[in-house]
Every structure is written in C-alpha cells, then in structure tokens.
PDB file of C-alpha atoms and ligand atoms in Angstrom:
ATOM      1  CA  UNK A  19     162.998  81.875 101.973  1.00  0.00           C
ATOM      2  CA  UNK A  20     165.889  84.287 101.275  1.00  0.00           C
ATOM      3  CA  UNK A  21     169.346  83.614 102.701  1.00  0.00           C
ATOM      4  CA  UNK A  22     168.923  86.392 105.289  1.00  0.00           C
ATOM      5  CA  UNK A  23     165.562  84.957 106.339  1.00  0.00           C
ATOM      6  CA  UNK A  24     167.194  81.534 106.727  1.00  0.00           C
ATOM      7  CA  UNK A  25     169.923  83.006 108.959  1.00  0.00           C
ATOM      8  CA  UNK A  26     167.263  84.759 111.026  1.00  0.00           C
ATOM      9  CA  UNK A  27     165.270  81.549 111.405  1.00  0.00           C
ATOM     10  CA  UNK A  28     168.382  79.603 112.477  1.00  0.00           C
ATOM     11  CA  UNK A  29     169.139  82.204 115.183  1.00  0.00           C
ATOM     12  CA  UNK A  30     165.529  82.081 116.353  1.00  0.00           C
ATOM     13  CA  UNK A  31     165.714  78.275 116.488  1.00  0.00           C
ATOM     14  CA  UNK A  32     169.188  78.335 118.105  1.00  0.00           C
ATOM     15  CA  UNK A  33     170.741  76.263 115.321  1.00  0.00           C
ATOM     16  CA  UNK A  34     174.472  77.001 115.178  1.00  0.00           C
ATOM     17  CA  UNK A  35     175.744  74.700 112.410  1.00  0.00           C
ATOM     18  CA  UNK A  36     175.175  71.402 110.637  1.00  0.00           C
ATOM     19  CA  UNK A  37     176.942  69.564 113.475  1.00  0.00           C
ATOM     20  CA  UNK A  38     174.650  71.011 116.161  1.00  0.00           C
ATOM     21  CA  UNK A  39     172.196  68.658 117.832  1.00  0.00           C
ATOM     22  CA  UNK A  40     169.776  71.498 118.636  1.00  0.00           C
ATOM     23  CA  UNK A  41     167.025  71.729 117.594  1.00  0.00           C
ATOM     24  CA  UNK A  42     166.385  68.108 116.634  1.00  0.00           C
ATOM     25  CA  UNK A  43     164.350  69.092 113.586  1.00  0.00           C
ATOM     26  CA  UNK A  44     167.327  70.967 112.087  1.00  0.00           C
ATOM     27  CA  UNK A  45     170.058  68.380 112.765  1.00  0.00           C
ATOM     28  CA  UNK A  46     172.399  67.977 109.793  1.00  0.00           C
ATOM     29  CA  UNK A  47     171.134  71.146 108.133  1.00  0.00           C
ATOM     30  CA  UNK A  48     173.209  74.284 107.571  1.00  0.00           C
ATOM     31  CA  UNK A  49     173.036  76.636 110.527  1.00  0.00           C
ATOM     32  CA  UNK A  50     173.917  80.264 111.295  1.00  0.00           C
ATOM     33  CA  UNK A  51     177.626  79.623 110.763  1.00  0.00           C
ATOM     34  CA  UNK A  52     177.389  78.130 107.264  1.00  0.00           C
ATOM     35  CA  UNK A  53     174.627  80.481 106.121  1.00  0.00           C
ATOM     36  CA  UNK A  54     176.379  83.617 107.391  1.00  0.00           C
ATOM     37  CA  UNK A  55     179.565  82.484 105.660  1.00  0.00           C
ATOM     38  CA  UNK A  56     177.546  81.950 102.480  1.00  0.00           C
ATOM     39  CA  UNK A  57     176.091  85.455 102.762  1.00  0.00           C
ATOM     40  CA  UNK A  58     179.602  86.884 103.232  1.00  0.00           C
ATOM     41  CA  UNK A  59     180.896  84.871 100.249  1.00  0.00           C
ATOM     42  CA  UNK A  60     178.038  86.255  98.172  1.00  0.00           C
ATOM     43  CA  UNK A  61     179.244  89.753  99.180  1.00  0.00           C
ATOM     44  CA  UNK A  62     176.131  90.610 101.198  1.00  0.00           C
ATOM     45  CA  UNK A  63     176.753  93.811 103.144  1.00  0.00           C
ATOM     46  CA  UNK A  64     177.573  92.748 106.724  1.00  0.00           C
ATOM     47  CA  UNK A  65     175.453  95.628 108.080  1.00  0.00           C
ATOM     48  CA  UNK A  66     172.546  94.015 106.245  1.00  0.00           C
ATOM     49  CA  UNK A  67     173.289  90.596 107.761  1.00  0.00           C
ATOM     50  CA  UNK A  68     173.194  92.303 111.145  1.00  0.00           C
ATOM     51  CA  UNK A  69     170.158  94.511 110.652  1.00  0.00           C
ATOM     52  CA  UNK A  70     168.000  92.144 108.589  1.00  0.00           C
ATOM     53  CA  UNK A  71     168.903  88.754 110.084  1.00  0.00           C
ATOM     54  CA  UNK A  72     170.851  88.601 113.348  1.00  0.00           C
ATOM     55  CA  UNK A  73     169.408  91.516 115.352  1.00  0.00           C
ATOM     56  CA  UNK A  74     165.728  91.046 114.395  1.00  0.00           C
ATOM     57  CA  UNK A  75     166.077  87.345 115.253  1.00  0.00           C
ATOM     58  CA  UNK A  76     166.904  88.257 118.857  1.00  0.00           C
ATOM     59  CA  UNK A  77     163.841  90.516 118.999  1.00  0.00           C
ATOM     60  CA  UNK A  78     161.700  87.527 118.004  1.00  0.00           C
ATOM     61  CA  UNK A  79     163.460  85.366 120.619  1.00  0.00           C
ATOM     62  CA  UNK A  80     162.718  88.023 123.272  1.00  0.00           C
ATOM     63  CA  UNK A  81     159.025  88.117 122.305  1.00  0.00           C
ATOM     64  CA  UNK A  82     158.760  84.321 122.371  1.00  0.00           C
ATOM     65  CA  UNK A  83     160.357  84.252 125.812  1.00  0.00           C
ATOM     66  CA  UNK A  84     157.960  86.949 127.026  1.00  0.00           C
ATOM     67  CA  UNK A  85     155.002  84.902 125.724  1.00  0.00           C
ATOM     68  CA  UNK A  86     156.274  81.762 127.493  1.00  0.00           C
ATOM     69  CA  UNK A  87     156.714  80.005 124.146  1.00  0.00           C
ATOM     70  CA  UNK A  88     160.401  79.380 124.934  1.00  0.00           C
ATOM     71  CA  UNK A  89     162.454  79.403 128.138  1.00  0.00           C
ATOM     72  CA  UNK A  90     165.989  80.360 129.236  1.00  0.00           C
ATOM     73  CA  UNK A  91     167.758  77.288 127.706  1.00  0.00           C
ATOM     74  CA  UNK A  92     166.300  78.031 124.265  1.00  0.00           C
ATOM     75  CA  UNK A  93     167.186  81.715 124.650  1.00  0.00           C
ATOM     76  CA  UNK A  94     170.746  80.614 125.415  1.00  0.00           C
ATOM     77  CA  UNK A  95     170.925  78.466 122.265  1.00  0.00           C
ATOM     78  CA  UNK A  96     169.771  81.469 120.232  1.00  0.00           C
ATOM     79  CA  UNK A  97     172.415  83.645 121.904  1.00  0.00           C
ATOM     80  CA  UNK A  98     175.104  81.093 120.986  1.00  0.00           C
ATOM     81  CA  UNK A  99     173.826  80.908 117.419  1.00  0.00           C
ATOM     82  CA  UNK A 100     173.875  84.722 117.183  1.00  0.00           C
ATOM     83  CA  UNK A 101     177.440  84.790 118.491  1.00  0.00           C
ATOM     84  CA  UNK A 102     178.569  82.270 115.872  1.00  0.00           C
ATOM     85  CA  UNK A 103     177.322  84.673 113.182  1.00  0.00           C
ATOM     86  CA  UNK A 104     178.886  87.705 114.862  1.00  0.00           C
ATOM     87  CA  UNK A 105     182.287  85.959 114.996  1.00  0.00           C
ATOM     88  CA  UNK A 106     182.276  85.725 111.200  1.00  0.00           C
ATOM     89  CA  UNK A 107     181.207  89.333 110.748  1.00  0.00           C
ATOM     90  CA  UNK A 108     183.681  90.763 113.254  1.00  0.00           C
ATOM     91  CA  UNK A 109     186.704  91.062 110.888  1.00  0.00           C
ATOM     92  CA  UNK A 110     184.614  93.147 108.466  1.00  0.00           C
ATOM     93  CA  UNK A 111     183.478  95.517 111.207  1.00  0.00           C
ATOM     94  CA  UNK A 112     187.099  95.990 112.304  1.00  0.00           C
ATOM     95  CA  UNK A 113     188.408  96.860 108.834  1.00  0.00           C
ATOM     96  CA  UNK A 114     190.076 100.218 108.301  1.00  0.00           C
ATOM     97  CA  UNK A 115     190.887 101.128 111.892  1.00  0.00           C
ATOM     98  CA  UNK A 116     194.537 102.182 111.689  1.00  0.00           C
ATOM     99  CA  UNK A 117     193.953 105.446 113.505  1.00  0.00           C
ATOM    100  CA  UNK A 118     193.364 105.479 117.297  1.00  0.00           C
ATOM    101  CA  UNK A 119     190.686 108.059 118.123  1.00  0.00           C
ATOM    102  CA  UNK A 120     190.672 107.472 121.869  1.00  0.00           C
ATOM    103  CA  UNK A 121     189.965 104.854 124.467  1.00  0.00           C
ATOM    104  CA  UNK A 122     186.667 103.426 125.686  1.00  0.00           C
ATOM    105  CA  UNK A 123     186.368 101.401 128.890  1.00  0.00           C
ATOM    106  CA  UNK A 124     183.196  99.358 128.566  1.00  0.00           C
ATOM    107  CA  UNK A 125     181.243  96.698 130.418  1.00  0.00           C
ATOM    108  CA  UNK A 126     177.847  95.268 131.251  1.00  0.00           C
ATOM    109  CA  UNK A 127     176.877  96.425 134.733  1.00  0.00           C
ATOM    110  CA  UNK A 128     176.755  94.317 137.856  1.00  0.00           C
ATOM    111  CA  UNK A 129     174.058  91.653 137.979  1.00  0.00           C
ATOM    112  CA  UNK A 130     173.687  91.569 134.207  1.00  0.00           C
ATOM    113  CA  UNK A 131     175.017  88.739 132.024  1.00  0.00           C
ATOM    114  CA  UNK A 132     173.845  90.033 128.624  1.00  0.00           C
ATOM    115  CA  UNK A 133     176.791  90.780 126.375  1.00  0.00           C
ATOM    116  CA  UNK A 134     175.745  90.391 122.742  1.00  0.00           C
ATOM    117  CA  UNK A 135     174.777  94.056 122.319  1.00  0.00           C
ATOM    118  CA  UNK A 136     177.783  95.257 124.299  1.00  0.00           C
ATOM    119  CA  UNK A 137     180.093  93.114 122.157  1.00  0.00           C
ATOM    120  CA  UNK A 138     178.559  94.562 119.015  1.00  0.00           C
ATOM    121  CA  UNK A 139     179.092  98.076 120.352  1.00  0.00           C
ATOM    122  CA  UNK A 140     182.751  97.136 121.064  1.00  0.00           C
ATOM    123  CA  UNK A 141     183.217  95.834 117.505  1.00  0.00           C
ATOM    124  CA  UNK A 142     181.752  98.979 115.954  1.00  0.00           C
ATOM    125  CA  UNK A 143     183.785 101.282 118.183  1.00  0.00           C
ATOM    126  CA  UNK A 144     186.943  99.314 117.451  1.00  0.00           C
ATOM    127  CA  UNK A 145     186.138  99.396 113.753  1.00  0.00           C
ATOM    128  CA  UNK A 146     185.777 103.174 113.952  1.00  0.00           C
ATOM    129  CA  UNK A 147     189.222 103.491 115.544  1.00  0.00           C
ATOM    130  CA  UNK A 148     188.640 103.422 119.294  1.00  0.00           C
ATOM    131  CA  UNK A 149     190.849 101.405 121.612  1.00  0.00           C
ATOM    132  CA  UNK A 150     188.622  99.189 123.751  1.00  0.00           C
ATOM    133  CA  UNK A 151     189.095  97.921 127.282  1.00  0.00           C
ATOM    134  CA  UNK A 152     186.261  95.449 127.670  1.00  0.00           C
ATOM    135  CA  UNK A 153     185.607  94.702 131.340  1.00  0.00           C
ATOM    136  CA  UNK A 154     183.094  91.989 130.398  1.00  0.00           C
ATOM    137  CA  UNK A 155     179.785  91.218 132.079  1.00  0.00           C
ATOM    138  CA  UNK A 156     178.525  91.565 135.662  1.00  0.00           C
ATOM    139  CA  UNK A 157     181.037  94.350 136.258  1.00  0.00           C
ATOM    140  CA  UNK A 158     181.027  95.854 139.781  1.00  0.00           C
ATOM    141  CA  UNK A 159     181.219  99.647 140.102  1.00  0.00           C
ATOM    142  CA  UNK A 160     184.641  99.357 141.735  1.00  0.00           C
ATOM    143  CA  UNK A 161     186.034  97.671 138.611  1.00  0.00           C
ATOM    144  CA  UNK A 162     184.832 100.573 136.424  1.00  0.00           C
ATOM    145  CA  UNK A 163     186.434 102.950 138.925  1.00  0.00           C
ATOM    146  CA  UNK A 164     189.776 101.109 138.926  1.00  0.00           C
ATOM    147  CA  UNK A 165     189.906 101.137 135.126  1.00  0.00           C
ATOM    148  CA  UNK A 166     188.898 104.817 134.909  1.00  0.00           C
ATOM    149  CA  UNK A 167     191.596 105.776 137.420  1.00  0.00           C
ATOM    150  CA  UNK A 168     194.190 104.262 135.089  1.00  0.00           C
ATOM    151  CA  UNK A 169     192.816 106.264 132.132  1.00  0.00           C
ATOM    152  CA  UNK A 170     191.265 109.559 133.222  1.00  0.00           C
ATOM    153  CA  UNK A 171     190.753 110.632 129.580  1.00  0.00           C
ATOM    154  CA  UNK A 172     188.994 107.450 128.495  1.00  0.00           C
ATOM    155  CA  UNK A 173     185.242 107.336 127.934  1.00  0.00           C
ATOM    156  CA  UNK A 174     183.296 104.910 130.112  1.00  0.00           C
ATOM    157  CA  UNK A 175     180.541 102.925 128.380  1.00  0.00           C
ATOM    158  CA  UNK A 176     177.972 100.874 130.244  1.00  0.00           C
ATOM    159  CA  UNK A 177     175.404  98.405 128.972  1.00  0.00           C
ATOM    160  CA  UNK A 178     172.349  96.984 130.765  1.00  0.00           C
ATOM    161  CA  UNK A 179     169.581  94.754 129.416  1.00  0.00           C
ATOM    162  CA  UNK A 180     167.574  94.307 132.581  1.00  0.00           C
ATOM    163  CA  UNK A 181     165.403  96.953 134.211  1.00  0.00           C
ATOM    164  CA  UNK A 182     166.674  95.732 137.582  1.00  0.00           C
ATOM    165  CA  UNK A 183     170.345  96.267 136.665  1.00  0.00           C
ATOM    166  CA  UNK A 184     169.962  99.684 135.015  1.00  0.00           C
ATOM    167  CA  UNK A 185     170.156 101.352 138.409  1.00  0.00           C
ATOM    168  CA  UNK A 186     173.702 100.051 138.825  1.00  0.00           C
ATOM    169  CA  UNK A 187     174.756 102.518 136.118  1.00  0.00           C
ATOM    170  CA  UNK A 188     173.907 105.317 138.513  1.00  0.00           C
ATOM    171  CA  UNK A 189     176.134 103.732 141.213  1.00  0.00           C
ATOM    172  CA  UNK A 190     179.076 103.697 138.799  1.00  0.00           C
ATOM    173  CA  UNK A 191     178.637 107.356 137.859  1.00  0.00           C
ATOM    174  CA  UNK A 192     178.331 108.365 141.506  1.00  0.00           C
ATOM    175  CA  UNK A 193     181.444 106.392 142.422  1.00  0.00           C
ATOM    176  CA  UNK A 194     183.425 108.002 139.591  1.00  0.00           C
ATOM    177  CA  UNK A 195     182.328 111.510 140.601  1.00  0.00           C
ATOM    178  CA  UNK A 196     182.888 110.840 144.348  1.00  0.00           C
ATOM    179  CA  UNK A 197     186.459 109.982 143.388  1.00  0.00           C
ATOM    180  CA  UNK A 198     186.819 113.197 141.371  1.00  0.00           C
ATOM    181  CA  UNK A 199     187.102 111.352 138.084  1.00  0.00           C
ATOM    182  CA  UNK A 200     185.834 113.275 135.067  1.00  0.00           C
ATOM    183  CA  UNK A 201     185.684 110.440 132.537  1.00  0.00           C
ATOM    184  CA  UNK A 202     182.662 111.076 130.339  1.00  0.00           C
ATOM    185  CA  UNK A 203     180.087 108.285 130.542  1.00  0.00           C
ATOM    186  CA  UNK A 204     177.709 106.989 127.884  1.00  0.00           C
ATOM    187  CA  UNK A 205     175.144 104.272 128.328  1.00  0.00           C
ATOM    188  CA  UNK A 206     172.897 101.982 126.324  1.00  0.00           C
ATOM    189  CA  UNK A 207     170.921  98.754 126.287  1.00  0.00           C
ATOM    190  CA  UNK A 208     167.313  97.867 125.495  1.00  0.00           C
ATOM    191  CA  UNK A 209     165.633  99.314 128.627  1.00  0.00           C
ATOM    192  CA  UNK A 210     167.832 102.444 128.746  1.00  0.00           C
ATOM    193  CA  UNK A 211     166.343 105.745 127.528  1.00  0.00           C
ATOM    194  CA  UNK A 212     167.724 109.249 126.927  1.00  0.00           C
ATOM    195  CA  UNK A 213     165.611 110.399 129.891  1.00  0.00           C
ATOM    196  CA  UNK A 214     167.241 107.820 132.151  1.00  0.00           C
ATOM    197  CA  UNK A 215     170.691 108.893 130.943  1.00  0.00           C
ATOM    198  CA  UNK A 216     169.840 112.468 131.817  1.00  0.00           C
ATOM    199  CA  UNK A 217     168.442 111.452 135.201  1.00  0.00           C
ATOM    200  CA  UNK A 218     171.631 109.637 136.247  1.00  0.00           C
ATOM    201  CA  UNK A 219     173.810 112.357 134.668  1.00  0.00           C
ATOM    202  CA  UNK A 220     175.432 110.214 132.020  1.00  0.00           C
ATOM    203  CA  UNK A 221     176.936 112.508 129.393  1.00  0.00           C
ATOM    204  CA  UNK A 222     175.810 110.292 126.540  1.00  0.00           C
ATOM    205  CA  UNK A 223     173.247 107.728 125.409  1.00  0.00           C
ATOM    206  CA  UNK A 224     173.091 105.499 122.353  1.00  0.00           C
ATOM    207  CA  UNK A 225     170.208 103.372 121.118  1.00  0.00           C
ATOM    208  CA  UNK A 226     172.344 101.059 119.009  1.00  0.00           C
ATOM    209  CA  UNK A 227     175.928 100.267 118.057  1.00  0.00           C
ATOM    210  CA  UNK A 228     176.100 102.786 115.192  1.00  0.00           C
ATOM    211  CA  UNK A 229     174.835 105.535 117.449  1.00  0.00           C
ATOM    212  CA  UNK A 230     177.367 104.459 120.078  1.00  0.00           C
ATOM    213  CA  UNK A 231     180.146 105.307 117.624  1.00  0.00           C
ATOM    214  CA  UNK A 232     178.575 108.708 116.901  1.00  0.00           C
ATOM    215  CA  UNK A 233     178.102 109.362 120.597  1.00  0.00           C
ATOM    216  CA  UNK A 234     181.688 108.378 121.477  1.00  0.00           C
ATOM    217  CA  UNK A 235     182.981 110.724 118.773  1.00  0.00           C
ATOM    218  CA  UNK A 236     180.729 113.524 120.005  1.00  0.00           C
ATOM    219  CA  UNK A 237     181.939 113.085 123.579  1.00  0.00           C
ATOM    220  CA  UNK A 238     185.534 113.177 122.390  1.00  0.00           C
ATOM    221  CA  UNK A 239     184.854 116.236 120.210  1.00  0.00           C
ATOM    222  CA  UNK A 240     185.755 114.352 117.057  1.00  0.00           C
ATOM    223  CA  UNK A 241     183.860 115.604 114.023  1.00  0.00           C
ATOM    224  CA  UNK A 242     182.221 112.802 111.977  1.00  0.00           C
TER     225      UNK A 242
HETATM  226 CO1  B1M B   6     167.648  87.783 128.726  1.00  0.00          CO
HETATM  227  N1  B1M B   6     166.258  89.080 128.995  1.00  0.00           N
HETATM  228  N2  B1M B   6     167.490  87.184 130.578  1.00  0.00           N
HETATM  229  N3  B1M B   6     168.945  86.435 128.257  1.00  0.00           N
HETATM  230  N4  B1M B   6     167.394  88.290 126.930  1.00  0.00           N
HETATM  231  C1  B1M B   6     165.972  90.008 127.902  1.00  0.00           C
HETATM  232  C2  B1M B   6     166.811  91.259 128.022  1.00  0.00           C
HETATM  233  C3  B1M B   6     164.429  90.291 128.083  1.00  0.00           C
HETATM  234  C4  B1M B   6     163.955  91.642 127.537  1.00  0.00           C
HETATM  235  C5  B1M B   6     163.602  89.118 127.480  1.00  0.00           C
HETATM  236  C6  B1M B   6     162.124  89.351 127.588  1.00  0.00           C
HETATM  237  O1  B1M B   6     161.552  89.182 128.644  1.00  0.00           O
HETATM  238  N5  B1M B   6     161.483  89.762 126.516  1.00  0.00           N
HETATM  239  C7  B1M B   6     164.282  90.165 129.652  1.00  0.00           C
HETATM  240  C8  B1M B   6     164.521  91.459 130.434  1.00  0.00           C
HETATM  241  C9  B1M B   6     163.247  92.049 130.992  1.00  0.00           C
HETATM  242  C10 B1M B   6     163.544  93.318 131.692  1.00  0.00           C
HETATM  243  O2  B1M B   6     164.284  93.389 132.615  1.00  0.00           O
HETATM  244  N6  B1M B   6     162.930  94.362 131.195  1.00  0.00           N
HETATM  245  C11 B1M B   6     165.351  89.120 129.964  1.00  0.00           C
HETATM  246  C12 B1M B   6     165.386  88.323 131.130  1.00  0.00           C
HETATM  247  C13 B1M B   6     164.184  88.468 132.064  1.00  0.00           C
HETATM  248  C14 B1M B   6     166.443  87.455 131.443  1.00  0.00           C
HETATM  249  C15 B1M B   6     166.607  86.582 132.714  1.00  0.00           C
HETATM  250  C16 B1M B   6     166.229  87.275 134.028  1.00  0.00           C
HETATM  251  C17 B1M B   6     165.807  85.287 132.490  1.00  0.00           C
HETATM  252  C18 B1M B   6     165.812  84.350 133.670  1.00  0.00           C
HETATM  253  O3  B1M B   6     166.824  83.853 134.084  1.00  0.00           O
HETATM  254  N7  B1M B   6     164.623  84.126 134.179  1.00  0.00           N
HETATM  255  C19 B1M B   6     168.124  86.245 132.645  1.00  0.00           C
HETATM  256  C20 B1M B   6     168.981  87.284 133.366  1.00  0.00           C
HETATM  257  C21 B1M B   6     170.422  86.870 133.472  1.00  0.00           C
HETATM  258  C22 B1M B   6     171.255  88.047 133.989  1.00  0.00           C
HETATM  259  O4  B1M B   6     171.667  88.857 133.201  1.00  0.00           O
HETATM  260  N8  B1M B   6     171.430  88.119 135.292  1.00  0.00           N
HETATM  261  C23 B1M B   6     168.362  86.306 131.184  1.00  0.00           C
HETATM  262  C24 B1M B   6     169.314  85.541 130.529  1.00  0.00           C
HETATM  263  C25 B1M B   6     169.547  85.572 129.163  1.00  0.00           C
HETATM  264  C26 B1M B   6     170.514  84.616 128.444  1.00  0.00           C
HETATM  265  C27 B1M B   6     171.766  84.307 129.251  1.00  0.00           C
HETATM  266  C28 B1M B   6     169.770  83.313 128.173  1.00  0.00           C
HETATM  267  C29 B1M B   6     170.728  85.371 127.081  1.00  0.00           C
HETATM  268  C30 B1M B   6     171.958  86.319 127.079  1.00  0.00           C
HETATM  269  C31 B1M B   6     173.169  85.697 126.449  1.00  0.00           C
HETATM  270  C32 B1M B   6     174.264  86.711 126.265  1.00  0.00           C
HETATM  271  O5  B1M B   6     174.073  87.898 126.134  1.00  0.00           O
HETATM  272  N9  B1M B   6     175.476  86.190 126.244  1.00  0.00           N
HETATM  273  C33 B1M B   6     169.477  86.261 127.024  1.00  0.00           C
HETATM  274  C34 B1M B   6     169.005  86.877 125.816  1.00  0.00           C
HETATM  275  C35 B1M B   6     169.674  86.428 124.546  1.00  0.00           C
HETATM  276  C36 B1M B   6     167.981  87.847 125.822  1.00  0.00           C
HETATM  277  C37 B1M B   6     167.302  88.528 124.602  1.00  0.00           C
HETATM  278  C38 B1M B   6     166.365  87.507 123.967  1.00  0.00           C
HETATM  279  C39 B1M B   6     168.195  89.075 123.519  1.00  0.00           C
HETATM  280  C40 B1M B   6     169.273  90.077 123.982  1.00  0.00           C
HETATM  281  C41 B1M B   6     170.183  90.363 122.815  1.00  0.00           C
HETATM  282  O6  B1M B   6     171.255  89.792 122.713  1.00  0.00           O
HETATM  283  N10 B1M B   6     169.723  91.193 121.850  1.00  0.00           N
HETATM  284  C42 B1M B   6     166.536  89.724 125.318  1.00  0.00           C
HETATM  285  C43 B1M B   6     165.270  90.147 124.592  1.00  0.00           C
HETATM  286  C44 B1M B   6     165.482  91.342 123.692  1.00  0.00           C
HETATM  287  O7  B1M B   6     166.387  92.124 123.862  1.00  0.00           O
HETATM  288  N11 B1M B   6     164.588  91.505 122.768  1.00  0.00           N
HETATM  289  C45 B1M B   6     166.496  89.284 126.727  1.00  0.00           C
HETATM  290  C46 B1M B   6     170.458  91.494 120.625  1.00  0.00           C
HETATM  291  C47 B1M B   6     171.441  92.640 120.859  1.00  0.00           C
HETATM  292  C48 B1M B   6     172.180  92.964 119.562  1.00  0.00           C
HETATM  293  O8  B1M B   6     170.669  93.775 121.237  1.00  0.00           O
HETATM  294  O9  B1M B   6     171.519  93.692 123.616  1.00  0.00           O
HETATM  295  O10 B1M B   6     169.641  95.266 122.946  1.00  0.00           O
HETATM  296  P1  B1M B   6     170.892  94.551 122.609  1.00  0.00           P
HETATM  297  O11 B1M B   6     171.999  95.647 122.207  1.00  0.00           O
HETATM  298  C49 B1M B   6     171.752  96.687 121.301  1.00  0.00           C
HETATM  299  C50 B1M B   6     171.234  97.967 121.955  1.00  0.00           C
HETATM  300  O12 B1M B   6     170.520  97.760 123.138  1.00  0.00           O
HETATM  301  C51 B1M B   6     172.446  98.811 122.113  1.00  0.00           C
HETATM  302  O13 B1M B   6     173.230  98.456 120.986  1.00  0.00           O
HETATM  303  C52 B1M B   6     173.118  97.060 120.739  1.00  0.00           C
HETATM  304  C53 B1M B   6     173.304  96.808 119.268  1.00  0.00           C
HETATM  305  O14 B1M B   6     172.368  97.500 118.487  1.00  0.00           O
HETATM  306  N12 B1M B   6     173.305  98.700 123.273  1.00  0.00           N
HETATM  307  C54 B1M B   6     174.142  99.725 123.592  1.00  0.00           C
HETATM  308  C55 B1M B   6     173.526  97.700 124.128  1.00  0.00           C
HETATM  309  N13 B1M B   6     174.460  98.048 125.010  1.00  0.00           N
HETATM  310  C56 B1M B   6     174.875  99.289 124.696  1.00  0.00           C
HETATM  311  C57 B1M B   6     175.833 100.108 125.274  1.00  0.00           C
HETATM  312  C58 B1M B   6     176.035 101.379 124.701  1.00  0.00           C
HETATM  313  C59 B1M B   6     175.286 101.797 123.616  1.00  0.00           C
HETATM  314  C60 B1M B   6     174.355 100.989 123.033  1.00  0.00           C
HETATM  315  O15 B1M B   6     176.918 102.260 125.157  1.00  0.00           O
HETATM  316  C61 B1M B   6     177.875 101.871 126.117  1.00  0.00           C
END
C-alpha cells in the first residue's frame, strides 16, 4: 500500500495517530497525523495528499454511512482524523499570501454542522490572498447580515452539506437584499448545484475549494 493509500485508509478507519484508541485494530500504529507528516517530509505535493488521500477518504466514509456499514460516531472519528491531516497541510496552503485581494465572509448555514469542506475553502482562499471572516457552523441568516453590514464590499460565501439546510442559503440572500446590501454571494457544498445557485440568485457557485478561489476572484473582477 502506498503512503497516500495508507493515509486514506486511516481517515476511513478514523485513526488519528499512534496514541489513538480507535479503532482497536489500529492501536499503536501510525495514523493520519504521522503518515501525513511523513508525506510532507518526503516532499509529496500537498494538493496530492488532499486529492488522492484525504478527500476521497471522506467520499468512502459517506458511502459506508449511506450503506449502514458505519454510523455517526464512526463518521465523527473519520472527520477528526481528516482534520488532523488538514492541520498539517494548512501552513502550505497559506504560503505566499502577502497581498490582500479582498474580504470573504463565510460560514456553514443554519442547521448544518459540517465544516471540513468550508474550512478547506477558507484555507485556499486565504492562501490565494483573501482576508477571511469565518462565522463558523450553524450560522443564522441574521449573523451573515450583521457581518455583511460591517463590510458591504466583502463577498459572502455559504456552505451546506445537507439537502435540508441548503434552503437556508436562500433565506440569507433574501435577508441581505431586503436590507439593500449588495454583497455578492457564492455558494458550495456537496448537494449544491449551479442550477440551485441560479434559482436562489447567488452570484457564484463553486464545486470545490480550488474553484471557490477562481469564483471569488471572478466576483471581485480580479484576473487570474
Ligand atoms: Co454528515 N452527512 N451528517 N457528518 N457527512 C453527509 C453530508 C452525507 C452526504 C452522508 C451520507 O448520507 N452519504 C449526509 C447528507 C445527506 C443529505 O442531506 N443529502 C449526512 C448526514 C445525513 C448527516 C447527519 C444528519 C447524520 C445524523 O445525525 N443522522 C448529521 C447532520 C448534522 C448536522 O449538520 N446537523 C451528520 C453529521 C456528520 C458528522 C458531524 C459526524 C461529520 C461532520 C464533521 C465536521 O464537518 N466537522 C459528518 C461527515 C464527516 C459527513 C461526510 C461523510 C463527509 C463530509 C466531508 O467532510 N467531506 C458526508 C458524506 C460526503 O460528503 N461524501 C456526510 C469532505 C469535504 C472536503 O468535502 O464538505 O463536500 P465537502 O466540501 C467540498 C465541496 O463540497 C466544496 O469544496 C469542498 C472542498 O473540495 N465546498 C464548497 C464546500 N463548501 C463550499 C463552499 C463554497 C464553495 C465550495 O463556497 C462558499
């Protein structure tokens, strides 16, 4: 098994590091933390660690959950394991961001606790030179409004991972427009589509964190 495959497997199993007690079968063995550090030390491209190990692992976790092979606690262990890898990668994604391109106010909408994707989007945007105001998870529309009022030129980014919380994006946009705020809005998250973005009149949509950077630049009229 290659190093990237090992990292992926540890995320799928929810094994953070050698000191972790979960899962029992992996106790004492290197986990996501040690293996990601090893990959970094071996000069593996961090984008590759993300795209070939960490992100696909969460897709597997999602499928296993859907098939009732694992349940919420296991999904949570995998999320923690993923975060331990992301922490190590973060400094590399932030490199070279001396210039401030603009500000992005971002959050996961009300009712939704998923933040791994949103955090990744924040890291990439920050790395590209955007100033980030991260409102966190389960963010009520009013909180987006309050932040946007403080920064009428900032972009507003919203993330949702649940089909039931996607609709809250529409509430935020309506609240902003009812208050005459013109902050451009872009949205993303697994269930979100370009069609949905159009339907709720979001100015932008991004499928992943790299596209989020491109979309933020486009909305701010910054050429690549
Ligand atoms: Co949840 N969960 N979860 N979960 N979870 C999903 C989303 C699910 C698809 C799993 C499944 O059934 N296959 C399913 C949603 C079904 C649906 O609505 N269609 C689901 C469910 C049902 C639930 C609960 C309801 C389970 C329960 O309690 N019965 C519950 C809801 C809690 C709540 O939010 N109220 C729940 C809870 C959890 C945990 C807490 C255990 C944990 C989250 C931990 C955390 O985030 N801190 C969790 C996890 C880990 C997942 C899966 C397995 C992985 C999500 C993830 O981190 N992916 C997920 C299955 C899946 O997605 N395959 C699942 C990796 C991440 C890098 O990708 O977040 O998609 P993603 O982000 C991407 C893009 O989407 C995009 O860029 C990112 C980077 O490329 N993107 C943006 C995201 N936001 C963006 C914003 C942008 C632009 C791009 O602009 C602003």
